[in-house]
mmCIF file of C-alpha atoms in Angstrom:
data_model
loop_
_atom_site.group_PDB
_atom_site.id
_atom_site.type_symbol
_atom_site.label_atom_id
_atom_site.label_comp_id
_atom_site.label_asym_id
_atom_site.label_seq_id
_atom_site.Cartn_x
_atom_site.Cartn_y
_atom_site.Cartn_z
ATOM 1 C CA MET A 35 44.848 120.695 241.355
ATOM 2 C CA THR A 36 48.652 119.649 241.360
ATOM 3 C CA LEU A 37 49.826 118.795 238.467
ATOM 4 C CA GLU A 38 51.127 115.316 240.093
ATOM 5 C CA GLU A 39 47.506 114.699 241.272
ATOM 6 C CA LEU A 40 46.360 115.355 238.090
ATOM 7 C CA ARG A 41 48.795 112.908 237.124
ATOM 8 C CA SER A 42 48.206 110.229 240.251
ATOM 9 C CA ASP A 43 43.924 110.691 238.312
ATOM 10 C CA LEU A 44 45.171 109.938 234.672
ATOM 11 C CA ARG A 45 46.779 106.786 236.310
ATOM 12 C CA GLU A 46 43.900 105.616 238.064
ATOM 13 C CA ILE A 47 41.644 106.269 234.950
ATOM 14 C CA LEU A 48 44.225 104.282 233.006
ATOM 15 C CA ALA A 49 44.157 100.894 235.333
ATOM 16 C CA LYS A 50 40.724 101.021 235.578
ATOM 17 C CA GLU A 51 41.222 100.116 231.978
ATOM 18 C CA GLU A 52 44.107 98.152 231.779
ATOM 19 C CA ALA A 53 41.906 95.937 233.546
ATOM 20 C CA SER A 54 40.238 92.867 232.411
ATOM 21 C CA PRO A 55 37.534 93.261 232.296
ATOM 22 C CA ILE A 56 36.966 96.620 231.832
ATOM 23 C CA ASP A 57 34.351 99.057 234.430
ATOM 24 C CA TRP A 58 33.402 101.394 231.670
ATOM 25 C CA VAL A 59 31.355 102.394 233.819
ATOM 26 C CA SER A 60 33.480 104.074 236.653
ATOM 27 C CA VAL A 61 35.950 104.785 233.459
ATOM 28 C CA ASP A 62 33.453 107.404 232.683
ATOM 29 C CA ARG A 63 32.994 108.369 236.666
ATOM 30 C CA MET A 64 36.727 109.363 236.860
ATOM 31 C CA CYS A 65 36.961 110.999 233.541
ATOM 32 C CA LEU A 66 33.734 113.006 233.815
ATOM 33 C CA GLU A 67 35.358 113.657 238.152
ATOM 34 C CA LEU A 68 38.321 114.566 236.844
ATOM 35 C CA ILE A 69 36.803 117.410 234.159
ATOM 36 C CA GLY A 70 35.259 119.004 237.106
ATOM 37 C CA LYS A 71 38.291 119.199 239.086
ATOM 38 C CA LEU A 72 40.031 120.679 236.421
ATOM 39 C CA ALA A 73 37.015 123.382 235.901
ATOM 40 C CA ARG A 74 36.613 123.882 238.871
ATOM 41 C CA GLY A 75 40.426 124.626 240.614
ATOM 42 C CA LYS A 76 43.682 126.054 239.504
ATOM 43 C CA GLU A 77 45.315 124.141 237.117
ATOM 44 C CA PRO A 78 48.250 123.333 236.267
ATOM 45 C CA PRO A 79 50.359 123.077 233.015
ATOM 46 C CA TYR A 80 50.128 120.351 231.141
ATOM 47 C CA PRO A 81 49.226 119.290 227.283
ATOM 48 C CA HIS A 82 44.598 120.666 227.514
ATOM 49 C CA ASP A 83 44.530 119.141 224.631
ATOM 50 C CA VAL A 84 45.383 115.984 224.662
ATOM 51 C CA VAL A 85 44.107 115.638 227.916
ATOM 52 C CA TYR A 86 40.708 116.961 227.730
ATOM 53 C CA HIS A 87 40.644 115.197 224.890
ATOM 54 C CA TYR A 88 41.542 111.665 226.126
ATOM 55 C CA LEU A 89 39.415 112.647 228.523
ATOM 56 C CA ASP A 90 36.012 113.074 226.763
ATOM 57 C CA ASP A 91 36.542 110.058 224.402
ATOM 58 C CA ALA A 92 35.632 107.250 226.903
ATOM 59 C CA ASP A 93 32.789 106.705 225.021
ATOM 60 C CA ILE A 94 35.148 105.550 221.904
ATOM 61 C CA ARG A 95 37.420 104.311 223.874
ATOM 62 C CA ARG A 96 34.679 101.218 225.050
ATOM 63 C CA LYS A 97 32.888 100.948 220.775
ATOM 64 C CA ASP A 98 36.190 101.031 219.178
ATOM 65 C CA ASP A 99 39.423 98.195 220.295
ATOM 66 C CA VAL A 100 41.603 99.767 217.706
ATOM 67 C CA TYR A 101 41.469 103.130 218.785
ATOM 68 C CA GLY A 102 41.711 102.620 222.580
ATOM 69 C CA LEU A 103 45.137 100.887 221.694
ATOM 70 C CA THR A 104 46.159 104.724 219.911
#
């Protein structure tokens, strides 16, 4: 996976979260798919903690609107 592919996937997830209404099933699926892609392939240089924190916390963002805005 290239850095641009990672950015593209993250942009797609964010776009889903910014849509109204939010399709949380799709967001969860996309986050899990991206985690799988990162685990299977060569990872580009990126802030691992930040990206994984974002991908792992979709359920928290769904439950807590204020958390999702930060």
